[in-house]
Amino acid sequence: MDSRLTQFDELAGADGCTRAPYRKLSQWLAATPPELLASRREQAELLFRRIGITFAVYGAQEATERLIPFDILPRILSRGEWTTLEKGLIQRVAALNAFLADIYSAGDILKAGIVPADLVYRNPAYCPDMAGRRVPYDIFVHIAGVDIVRTDDQGFFVLEDNARTPSGVSYMLENREVMMRLFPELFALHRVAPIENYPDELLATLRSVAPPRANGDPTIVLMTPGQYNSAFYEHSFLADKLGVELVEGRDLFVRDDVVFMRTTEGPRRVDVIYRRIDDDFLDPLCFRPDSALGVAGLMGAYHAGNVTLANAVGAGAADDKAMYTYMPEIIRFYLGEAPLLQNVPTFRCREADALAYVLDRLDELVVKEVNGSGGYGMLVGPHATRAQIEEFRAKLKAQPQNFIAQPTLALSTCPIALASGVAPRHVDLRPFVLQGANGARVVPGGLTRVAMTEKSLVVNSSQGGGTKDTWVIDDAWVDEEAAGQA
Amino acid sequence: MLSRTADNLYWLARYMERADFLARAIQASRRLAALPKAYGGDETEWESVLLSSGAALAFENSGRPVDEGNVVGFLTFAPENPGSIRNCLEQARANARAVRTALTIEMWESINDAYLEMRALESRGGVPCAQELARFLELIKQTSLTYDGGAYRTMLRNDAYWFSRVGLFIERADNTARLLDVKYHVLLPEKEVVGGSLDYFQWSAILRAVSAHTAYHWVYRTSMKPWLVADLLILRPEMPRSLISCYESIVRNLDNLARAHGRQGASQRHARGVYGRLEKLTMESVFQGGLHEFVQSFIAENNRLGALISEQYLF
């Protein structure tokens, strides 16, 4: 069956009857004149631009600060859908953490032959410097962004785990604020679960993993590569909401294995660093010697247990696309449970049978580089030109271990408001999972990314994708309303 | 707070204040230059604006002849003039963006709005027409008011606030002093001519550049006298752009910092020294020692304070 034929729209459903979570929205849309939507769209753009929510795109000279397109129609999940999702997310992150703690110590899963050892140890994101080291509470991934897609009414698939420095949470929070300013009437119609507590939950998570010598009152900082980084807006936004200093490498220094920041009152000790900078740039003494973004000696302080880094160094070893294919086995191995969220069926091109299958069907499949991210280094077969396909065929044959392939999924669509009216577009969802010493937390919802171009499946903001506010609304209330109208 | 944050806030305030001063100085000079020659309206006015804005050397290097169009263009939109209003605004925004967390939303929005409007004007290309230019100068003045009002009304009274205030008043003192430095020759007492002076319009241009034209009359309740103009800009504590008023504010804000940090330092001592000398000063002694010499030494003292603050707080 060609899955592309069965498009699932989250509002219209498979049969064209409006799905329950969208009933109110659908009625409201029907009663709302297009001019009103148009004027709210303009207001939204104005708000975003004034607040300065921009996103830098690498390589685009003229547009170094660009707005991420924002769609004013909410994406809606019912409480029931969310509960399933939340459990699965927490399970997934627990398994990622157990896996990382294992591969940097005993390596039980490798000995058990479940994950090939070379795939772990030869992974560029595997950090040999972390081998044999423990991290506080064995938590490597404190903040995870798990990309979720759906293809029908039934379930959710995990498309990708992001265990390094996932971004987008500021858009999740700002989208909600803007929506509440633009559409008070829609919020009055729905009971939308709040997400504004995310910064507090994040703070609690970061505090929980502080080194013991911080005595329960740790100094936390957020470390950014600087204002030219694509996600700088998010860094400053989060630091502000957390009430912590936003530091760059040059604001920190290490003395006797202790990290300090330079303040107007002299050096101040730092206990927890929420770092939004990649492993490679953290410490020029340990990683890239040419990095001016990091702090010399930081890894020494880290290994001495004097500072906690979130996420831990080397966490990327769990989130590449090759490891992804083993996630169901990883969950079973560490947790003894069946995975609650499914993987998208994936072919590991390193395996000869799979490679042959993939090469035969390049025009149907999505091929991804194992270490690629942000929608770069990806082939969407059905939308690719002959030449692009041949180019990928050559790459695949040369280094099959660098690629995985997945069927082109019929990603669900949601309505978006365009100048020309309301139309469906493909969406995914990135909920943010927090894992602290005192438990896991997920605020209801996440960042919905939307492919603004018709039929496009690429939702990445670096590729022109947009975002939407994501609502989790109460089932009981939906049902009651439905009953009342029946 | 982070030293880098303090540094950014300090410079942000200085750039905003400088942009505001430039806008006022240009407006005042246009007014003066538009007068008939006999009333002081001539091209030398544009040289003095270049001097008081510290852009004279850069302008000379540009090789352009000194006339209104060139000078105003150079001071407002020229990307090649590091001290042009557009560059001040761009610098201010870059500093603001780097310390978004230390600013309130009102402050950020006022800077960002002005920046976006400036970019829109620039993206249309070509030389802005007189009307656009006038609107732009108004926008800059307006922005500095909203920004400053935003700071005053919404910022927590902590070191972020005090650092940005110190930056503002150091810049303001510098601007007032430079203006005096360029115009000192028209402010000397022996210049008085019975029956009015042709310098009258020069004096009123000076007052306009520091938005003190009306204030003068309220303070002195007499017709314009050059030494009183100098008095207003140097020694009157009630005049918010006078040197003494700037130093009163600098001392107060530096003291707040010292109290919060629990230690006094070289910058507090230096600022108190400058303020103390201003308090004891009379206009007679200023004119005796030479207005020009006084202003020169004040500018040096003020720069010294900037250096001491960097040393003490900003690493």
CSV table of C-alpha atoms in Angstrom, one decimal, chain A residues 49-52 54 65 227 232-233 236-237 239-240 245-248 250-251 261-267, chain B residues 1-6 93-94 97-98 100-101 105 108-109 112-113 116 159 163 260-261 263 312-313 315:
chain,number,residue,atom,x,y,z
A,49,ARG,CA,9.4,41.0,15.3
A,50,ARG,CA,9.1,43.5,18.2
A,51,ILE,CA,10.0,41.0,20.8
A,52,GLY,CA,13.0,40.1,18.7
A,54,THR,CA,14.6,35.7,15.5
A,65,GLU,CA,18.3,37.3,11.6
A,227,GLN,CA,25.0,36.2,20.0
A,232,PHE,CA,21.0,32.9,20.8
A,233,TYR,CA,17.6,34.3,21.3
A,236,SER,CA,19.0,34.7,26.4
A,237,PHE,CA,15.3,34.0,26.8
A,239,ALA,CA,18.5,32.5,31.1
A,240,ASP,CA,16.1,35.4,31.8
A,245,GLU,CA,23.5,34.4,34.2
A,246,LEU,CA,23.9,33.9,30.5
A,247,VAL,CA,27.6,33.3,30.1
A,248,GLU,CA,30.0,32.9,27.3
A,250,ARG,CA,35.2,34.2,28.1
A,251,ASP,CA,33.1,34.9,31.2
A,261,MET,CA,32.6,33.4,36.5
A,262,ARG,CA,34.0,37.0,36.2
A,263,THR,CA,31.6,39.3,37.9
A,264,THR,CA,31.7,43.0,38.9
A,265,GLU,CA,32.2,41.7,42.5
A,266,GLY,CA,35.1,39.5,41.6
A,267,PRO,CA,35.1,35.7,40.8
B,1,MET,CA,26.6,40.4,37.8
B,2,LEU,CA,28.8,39.3,35.0
B,3,SER,CA,31.5,41.8,34.1
B,4,ARG,CA,30.6,41.5,30.4
B,5,THR,CA,27.0,42.3,31.1
B,6,ALA,CA,28.0,45.4,33.1
B,93,ARG,CA,21.2,47.2,19.8
B,94,ALA,CA,24.1,44.7,19.6
B,97,ARG,CA,20.9,41.9,22.3
B,98,ALA,CA,23.9,40.5,24.1
B,100,ARG,CA,18.7,40.9,26.7
B,101,THR,CA,18.3,39.3,30.1
B,105,ILE,CA,11.0,44.2,27.6
B,108,TRP,CA,14.5,46.2,24.4
B,109,GLU,CA,11.4,47.0,22.4
B,112,ASN,CA,14.6,47.2,18.5
B,113,ASP,CA,11.7,49.2,17.1
B,116,LEU,CA,13.9,48.1,12.6
B,159,ASP,CA,23.8,47.0,39.6
B,163,PHE,CA,25.9,50.6,35.6
B,260,ALA,CA,25.8,46.8,47.1
B,261,HIS,CA,29.3,45.3,46.6
B,263,ARG,CA,33.5,48.2,48.8
B,312,GLN,CA,37.5,48.3,38.8
B,313,TYR,CA,34.4,46.5,37.5
B,315,PHE,CA,38.1,43.6,33.9
